[in-house]
Amino acid sequence: MSVGPASPEPPVWERRSVEAGGWRITALSDGFFRLDGGSMWGVVPANLWRSMTPPAEDNTILLALRPFLAERGDEKVVIEVGIGDRWEPKWRDIYHILPTATLADTLRKCGVDPEEVTRVVASHCHWDHIGAQLVEREGALVPRFPNAVHHAPLAEVEMARRPDHARKGSYRSEDVTVIEEHGLLQPFEGSAELLAGLRVHVLGGHSDGVSLITFGEEEDGETAVFWADVVPTTHHAQPPYIMAYDIDVVRSFEVRSRWLERAAEEGWIGLFYHDVDHAFARIHRDGRRYEVDAIPGEPGAAAD
Ligand SMILES: [Zn+2]
């Protein structure tokens, strides 16, 4: 069945997992925030997007901040850590940051201590995706996961170090430099298998190095794809539904078309970072459009 309109209020976090490529992937939560609906929807007409993601009076729409925990053997990998807690009241207000749940709490509820996390993988280095990599201890910024190798696309690391004028608002350089100073940063380029069954693909479009992360792509059985900001919510699963934030719209359309088609053809499980209601969903083609199917057991799924 198709998914309905996004919930106007943050749903309560519940532990849910899927399996793909030998990995158990659990949806965590680092709360919610709100961004301008027009910016999240680019050239999509307001009457269309307002029916899918209902805006508040200030035209902002609710968005999830949803890291994932991927476990296989001894590996405990956090995919996309979340927005974190280093936000002054002014910015908490501007972005309506709602810490209804936190990365630390939801990880703990999954029985994982920060020291046990072996890897952190970031799709790109925008502040709402990697802010939680750092915590403040006695006035200093330190890595939240002191024993984890932190992977991020090289193009993103370079942009975060020295963002140009157009990108300044999207990066905070300390998010990567502190990790680097602690010797924990391991950037990647192109397409690479970081761990058995866990691949990254640098695509660009939304940002210079935004990447997809897949599980089980080259193996039999289920494949899962972390859509990052390439497809930020289930409602954005049509190639032309491109955010105004995307720096290269032509590239964005091209990579979204290609990967949505592949995911639909091969029946992949999608992992969604910003979708309010759906951590997991599949897409399929219906004529010229894509339809989204909730995963059984997830909210919005058919009861049968
Ligand atoms: Zn982004």
GROMACS .gro file of C-alpha atoms and ligand atoms in nm:
model
  305
    1MET     CA    1   0.000   0.000   0.000
    2SER     CA    2   0.105   0.358  -0.047
    3VAL     CA    3   0.212   0.572   0.243
    4GLY     CA    4  -0.023   0.846   0.366
    5PRO     CA    5   0.062   1.207   0.455
    6ALA     CA    6   0.340   1.265   0.709
    7SER     CA    7   0.240   1.290   1.076
    8PRO     CA    8   0.227   1.653   1.196
    9GLU     CA    9   0.371   1.558   1.538
   10PRO     CA   10   0.677   1.344   1.617
   11PRO     CA   11   0.588   0.976   1.664
   12VAL     CA   12   0.740   0.795   1.965
   13TRP     CA   13   1.057   0.596   1.885
   14GLU     CA   14   1.017   0.220   1.880
   15ARG     CA   15   1.294  -0.027   1.814
   16ARG     CA   16   1.256  -0.176   1.466
   17SER     CA   17   1.501  -0.368   1.252
   18VAL     CA   18   1.541  -0.523   0.909
   19GLU     CA   19   1.804  -0.768   0.782
   20ALA     CA   20   2.005  -0.743   0.462
   21GLY     CA   21   2.341  -0.882   0.349
   22GLY     CA   22   2.400  -1.048   0.685
   23TRP     CA   23   2.351  -0.715   0.863
   24ARG     CA   24   2.083  -0.640   1.118
   25ILE     CA   25   1.988  -0.276   1.069
   26THR     CA   26   1.800  -0.098   1.349
   27ALA     CA   27   1.644   0.247   1.323
   28LEU     CA   28   1.764   0.482   1.598
   29SER     CA   29   1.651   0.841   1.659
   30ASP     CA   30   1.821   1.172   1.727
   31GLY     CA   31   1.488   1.354   1.748
   32PHE     CA   32   1.323   1.580   1.491
   33PHE     CA   33   1.358   1.928   1.350
   34ARG     CA   34   1.179   2.149   1.101
   35LEU     CA   35   1.292   2.307   0.775
   36ASP     CA   36   1.115   2.537   0.535
   37GLY     CA   37   0.872   2.335   0.324
   38GLY     CA   38   0.953   2.531   0.008
   39SER     CA   39   1.326   2.459   0.049
   40MET     CA   40   1.260   2.088   0.106
   41TRP     CA   41   1.048   2.072  -0.208
   42GLY     CA   42   1.220   2.299  -0.463
   43VAL     CA   43   1.007   2.343  -0.774
   44VAL     CA   44   0.734   2.102  -0.662
   45PRO     CA   45   0.404   2.297  -0.646
   46ALA     CA   46   0.299   2.388  -0.290
   47ASN     CA   47  -0.050   2.238  -0.325
   48LEU     CA   48   0.116   1.904  -0.404
   49TRP     CA   49   0.379   1.898  -0.127
   50ARG     CA   50   0.145   2.046   0.134
   51SER     CA   51  -0.080   1.742   0.098
   52MET     CA   52   0.213   1.503   0.160
   53THR     CA   53   0.408   1.691   0.428
   54PRO     CA   54   0.165   1.930   0.600
   55PRO     CA   55   0.342   2.256   0.699
   56ALA     CA   56   0.303   2.452   1.022
   57GLU     CA   57   0.196   2.817   1.020
   58ASP     CA   58   0.555   2.930   0.954
   59ASN     CA   59   0.565   2.702   0.646
   60THR     CA   60   0.814   2.460   0.805
   61ILE     CA   61   0.769   2.084   0.782
   62LEU     CA   62   0.858   1.823   1.042
   63LEU     CA   63   1.159   1.604   0.958
   64ALA     CA   64   1.313   1.308   1.138
   65LEU     CA   65   1.681   1.280   1.231
   66ARG     CA   66   1.723   0.905   1.207
   67PRO     CA   67   2.058   0.732   1.247
   68PHE     CA   68   2.078   0.355   1.193
   69LEU     CA   69   2.271   0.089   1.383
   70ALA     CA   70   2.409  -0.187   1.158
   71GLU     CA   71   2.540  -0.500   1.328
   72ARG     CA   72   2.718  -0.800   1.184
   73GLY     CA   73   2.958  -1.022   1.381
   74ASP     CA   74   3.168  -0.794   1.601
   75GLU     CA   75   3.098  -0.484   1.395
   76LYS     CA   76   2.867  -0.219   1.538
   77VAL     CA   77   2.830   0.055   1.281
   78VAL     CA   78   2.639   0.379   1.322
   79ILE     CA   79   2.514   0.512   0.990
   80GLU     CA   80   2.456   0.891   0.991
   81VAL     CA   81   2.482   0.993   1.357
   82GLY     CA   82   2.226   1.276   1.374
   83ILE     CA   83   2.216   1.646   1.458
   84GLY     CA   84   2.369   1.620   1.807
   85ASP     CA   85   2.323   1.851   2.104
   86ARG     CA   86   2.571   2.135   2.038
   87TRP     CA   87   2.306   2.394   1.955
   88GLU     CA   88   2.257   2.731   2.116
   89PRO     CA   89   1.898   2.831   2.199
   90LYS     CA   90   1.883   3.066   1.898
   91TRP     CA   91   1.951   2.779   1.656
   92ARG     CA   92   1.728   2.537   1.845
   93ASP     CA   93   1.447   2.788   1.787
   94ILE     CA   94   1.528   2.860   1.423
   95TYR     CA   95   1.535   2.491   1.332
   96HIS     CA   96   1.272   2.384   1.588
   97ILE     CA   97   1.511   2.113   1.712
   98LEU     CA   98   1.302   1.863   1.908
   99PRO     CA   99   1.513   1.614   2.106
  100THR     CA  100   1.222   1.373   2.160
  101ALA     CA  101   1.486   1.098   2.152
  102THR     CA  102   1.865   1.106   2.123
  103LEU     CA  103   2.128   0.897   1.953
  104ALA     CA  104   2.284   0.810   2.290
  105ASP     CA  105   1.952   0.699   2.444
  106THR     CA  106   1.831   0.494   2.150
  107LEU     CA  107   2.171   0.325   2.115
  108ARG     CA  108   2.164   0.240   2.485
  109LYS     CA  109   1.816   0.093   2.444
  110CYS     CA  110   1.971  -0.133   2.179
  111GLY     CA  111   2.234  -0.241   2.434
  112VAL     CA  112   2.525  -0.054   2.272
  113ASP     CA  113   2.767   0.173   2.463
  114PRO     CA  114   2.949   0.452   2.272
  115GLU     CA  115   3.285   0.278   2.336
  116GLU     CA  116   3.159  -0.035   2.159
  117VAL     CA  117   3.083   0.135   1.828
  118THR     CA  118   3.344   0.015   1.576
  119ARG     CA  119   3.261   0.239   1.278
  120VAL     CA  120   3.068   0.550   1.189
  121VAL     CA  121   2.966   0.606   0.828
  122ALA     CA  122   2.846   0.946   0.703
  123SER     CA  123   2.673   0.991   0.367
  124HIS     CA  124   2.781   1.357   0.360
  125CYS     CA  125   2.893   1.621   0.609
  126HIS     CA  126   2.593   1.855   0.645
  127TRP     CA  127   2.547   1.958   1.009
  128ASP     CA  128   2.210   1.786   1.049
  129HIS     CA  129   2.375   1.456   0.951
  130ILE     CA  130   2.705   1.454   1.142
  131GLY     CA  131   2.660   1.697   1.433
  132ALA     CA  132   2.630   1.409   1.681
  133GLN     CA  133   2.980   1.279   1.601
  134LEU     CA  134   3.112   1.516   1.870
  135VAL     CA  135   3.029   1.576   2.234
  136GLU     CA  136   3.148   1.851   2.466
  137ARG     CA  137   3.350   1.728   2.765
  138GLU     CA  138   3.497   1.981   3.011
  139GLY     CA  139   3.479   2.257   2.754
  140ALA     CA  140   3.646   2.057   2.476
  141LEU     CA  141   3.494   1.888   2.172
  142VAL     CA  142   3.576   1.518   2.154
  143PRO     CA  143   3.452   1.224   1.943
  144ARG     CA  144   3.137   1.065   2.084
  145PHE     CA  145   3.259   0.724   1.966
  146PRO     CA  146   3.626   0.720   2.075
  147ASN     CA  147   3.705   0.376   1.933
  148ALA     CA  148   3.527   0.404   1.599
  149VAL     CA  149   3.682   0.454   1.258
  150HIS     CA  150   3.481   0.738   1.102
  151HIS     CA  151   3.416   0.713   0.727
  152ALA     CA  152   3.298   1.007   0.518
  153PRO     CA  153   3.325   1.099   0.149
  154LEU     CA  154   3.656   1.277   0.079
  155ALA     CA  155   3.481   1.550  -0.126
  156GLU     CA  156   3.260   1.621   0.178
  157VAL     CA  157   3.550   1.626   0.422
  158GLU     CA  158   3.730   1.878   0.202
  159MET     CA  159   3.421   2.094   0.170
  160ALA     CA  160   3.357   2.083   0.545
  161ARG     CA  161   3.715   2.197   0.615
  162ARG     CA  162   3.679   2.504   0.393
  163PRO     CA  163   3.323   2.558   0.276
  164ASP     CA  164   3.283   2.820   0.005
  165HIS     CA  165   3.029   3.099   0.025
  166ALA     CA  166   2.741   2.898  -0.123
  167ARG     CA  167   2.796   2.606   0.114
  168LYS     CA  168   2.896   2.783   0.437
  169GLY     CA  169   2.553   2.743   0.592
  170SER     CA  170   2.556   2.364   0.554
  171TYR     CA  171   2.888   2.268   0.718
  172ARG     CA  172   3.069   2.312   1.049
  173SER     CA  173   3.441   2.247   1.002
  174GLU     CA  174   3.497   2.115   1.356
  175ASP     CA  175   3.260   1.826   1.282
  176VAL     CA  176   3.538   1.674   1.072
  177THR     CA  177   3.858   1.837   1.204
  178VAL     CA  178   3.811   1.707   1.560
  179ILE     CA  179   3.762   1.351   1.430
  180GLU     CA  180   4.072   1.395   1.213
  181GLU     CA  181   4.283   1.529   1.504
  182HIS     CA  182   4.194   1.216   1.701
  183GLY     CA  183   4.321   0.999   1.415
  184LEU     CA  184   3.978   0.846   1.358
  185LEU     CA  185   3.892   0.980   1.012
  186GLN     CA  186   3.907   0.752   0.707
  187PRO     CA  187   3.759   0.922   0.399
  188PHE     CA  188   3.637   0.727   0.094
  189GLU     CA  189   3.601   0.800  -0.276
  190GLY     CA  190   3.407   0.649  -0.567
  191SER     CA  191   3.243   0.316  -0.490
  192ALA     CA  192   3.397   0.106  -0.216
  193GLU     CA  193   3.321  -0.192   0.007
  194LEU     CA  194   3.399  -0.062   0.357
  195LEU     CA  195   3.308  -0.389   0.530
  196ALA     CA  196   3.179  -0.723   0.402
  197GLY     CA  197   2.842  -0.651   0.241
  198LEU     CA  198   2.852  -0.278   0.328
  199ARG     CA  199   2.918  -0.053   0.029
  200VAL     CA  200   2.931   0.320  -0.031
  201HIS     CA  201   2.872   0.500  -0.359
  202VAL     CA  202   2.972   0.865  -0.396
  203LEU     CA  203   2.709   1.028  -0.620
  204GLY     CA  204   2.698   1.407  -0.578
  205GLY     CA  205   2.397   1.619  -0.672
  206HIS     CA  206   2.250   1.712  -0.334
  207SER     CA  207   2.604   1.802  -0.220
  208ASP     CA  208   2.949   1.752  -0.376
  209GLY     CA  209   3.004   1.405  -0.234
  210VAL     CA  210   2.670   1.281  -0.104
  211SER     CA  211   2.674   0.902  -0.104
  212LEU     CA  212   2.442   0.607  -0.082
  213ILE     CA  213   2.521   0.323   0.158
  214THR     CA  214   2.408  -0.029   0.066
  215PHE     CA  215   2.389  -0.360   0.249
  216GLY     CA  216   2.395  -0.692   0.065
  217GLU     CA  217   2.400  -0.533  -0.279
  218GLU     CA  218   2.625  -0.801  -0.436
  219GLU     CA  219   2.484  -1.093  -0.241
  220ASP     CA  220   2.176  -1.315  -0.264
  221GLY     CA  221   1.879  -1.222  -0.048
  222GLU     CA  222   1.764  -0.879   0.065
  223THR     CA  223   1.944  -0.557  -0.023
  224ALA     CA  224   1.897  -0.238   0.180
  225VAL     CA  225   1.992   0.115   0.074
  226PHE     CA  226   2.039   0.416   0.300
  227TRP     CA  227   1.901   0.699   0.086
  228ALA     CA  228   2.066   0.985   0.277
  229ASP     CA  229   1.957   1.320   0.128
  230VAL     CA  230   1.939   1.167  -0.221
  231VAL     CA  231   1.581   1.067  -0.131
  232PRO     CA  232   1.527   1.235   0.208
  233THR     CA  233   1.171   1.108   0.271
  234THR     CA  234   0.942   0.849   0.114
  235HIS     CA  235   0.742   1.143  -0.025
  236HIS     CA  236   1.045   1.251  -0.234
  237ALA     CA  237   1.059   0.921  -0.428
  238GLN     CA  238   0.996   1.074  -0.773
  239PRO     CA  239   1.308   1.180  -0.969
  240PRO     CA  240   1.195   1.544  -1.028
  241TYR     CA  241   1.111   1.604  -0.657
  242ILE     CA  242   1.445   1.771  -0.593
  243MET     CA  243   1.515   1.987  -0.288
  244ALA     CA  244   1.606   2.354  -0.335
  245TYR     CA  245   1.911   2.273  -0.118
  246ASP     CA  246   2.062   2.053  -0.391
  247ILE     CA  247   2.368   2.226  -0.537
  248ASP     CA  248   2.366   2.042  -0.871
  249VAL     CA  249   2.010   1.981  -0.983
  250VAL     CA  250   2.101   1.819  -1.316
  251ARG     CA  251   2.328   1.569  -1.142
  252SER     CA  252   2.070   1.516  -0.871
  253PHE     CA  253   1.802   1.427  -1.126
  254GLU     CA  254   2.037   1.189  -1.303
  255VAL     CA  255   2.150   0.996  -0.992
  256ARG     CA  256   1.801   0.989  -0.841
  257SER     CA  257   1.655   0.852  -1.166
  258ARG     CA  258   1.922   0.583  -1.193
  259TRP     CA  259   1.917   0.463  -0.832
  260LEU     CA  260   1.540   0.480  -0.781
  261GLU     CA  261   1.502   0.263  -1.090
  262ARG     CA  262   1.754   0.010  -0.964
  263ALA     CA  263   1.604  -0.001  -0.613
  264ALA     CA  264   1.254  -0.050  -0.756
  265GLU     CA  265   1.359  -0.319  -1.004
  266GLU     CA  266   1.549  -0.516  -0.742
  267GLY     CA  267   1.298  -0.462  -0.460
  268TRP     CA  268   1.546  -0.303  -0.219
  269ILE     CA  269   1.452  -0.198   0.134
  270GLY     CA  270   1.500   0.179   0.163
  271LEU     CA  271   1.631   0.336   0.486
  272PHE     CA  272   1.504   0.694   0.525
  273TYR     CA  273   1.680   0.957   0.737
  274HIS     CA  274   1.431   1.246   0.731
  275ASP     CA  275   1.097   1.063   0.690
  276VAL     CA  276   0.881   1.132   0.996
  277ASP     CA  277   0.696   0.799   0.996
  278HIS     CA  278   0.894   0.551   0.789
  279ALA     CA  279   1.240   0.429   0.877
  280PHE     CA  280   1.203   0.151   0.618
  281ALA     CA  281   1.005   0.130   0.294
  282ARG     CA  282   1.032  -0.022  -0.052
  283ILE     CA  283   0.943   0.148  -0.376
  284HIS     CA  284   0.800   0.001  -0.693
  285ARG     CA  285   0.722   0.144  -1.032
  286ASP     CA  286   0.360   0.211  -1.121
  287GLY     CA  287   0.355   0.333  -1.482
  288ARG     CA  288   0.562   0.651  -1.494
  289ARG     CA  289   0.561   0.704  -1.118
  290TYR     CA  290   0.709   0.532  -0.816
  291GLU     CA  291   0.486   0.408  -0.538
  292VAL     CA  292   0.608   0.355  -0.183
  293ASP     CA  293   0.522   0.042   0.014
  294ALA     CA  294   0.548   0.040   0.393
  295ILE     CA  295   0.735  -0.264   0.526
  296PRO     CA  296   0.510  -0.514   0.714
  297GLY     CA  297   0.514  -0.427   1.084
  298GLU     CA  298   0.597  -0.063   1.012
  299PRO     CA  299   0.336   0.210   1.068
  300GLY     CA  300   0.113   0.246   0.762
  301ALA     CA  301   0.161  -0.112   0.644
  302ALA     CA  302  -0.136  -0.322   0.538
  303ALA     CA  303  -0.267  -0.537   0.823
  304ASP     CA  304  -0.264  -0.866   0.627
  305ZN      ZN  305   2.219   1.729   0.325
   0.00000   0.00000   0.00000
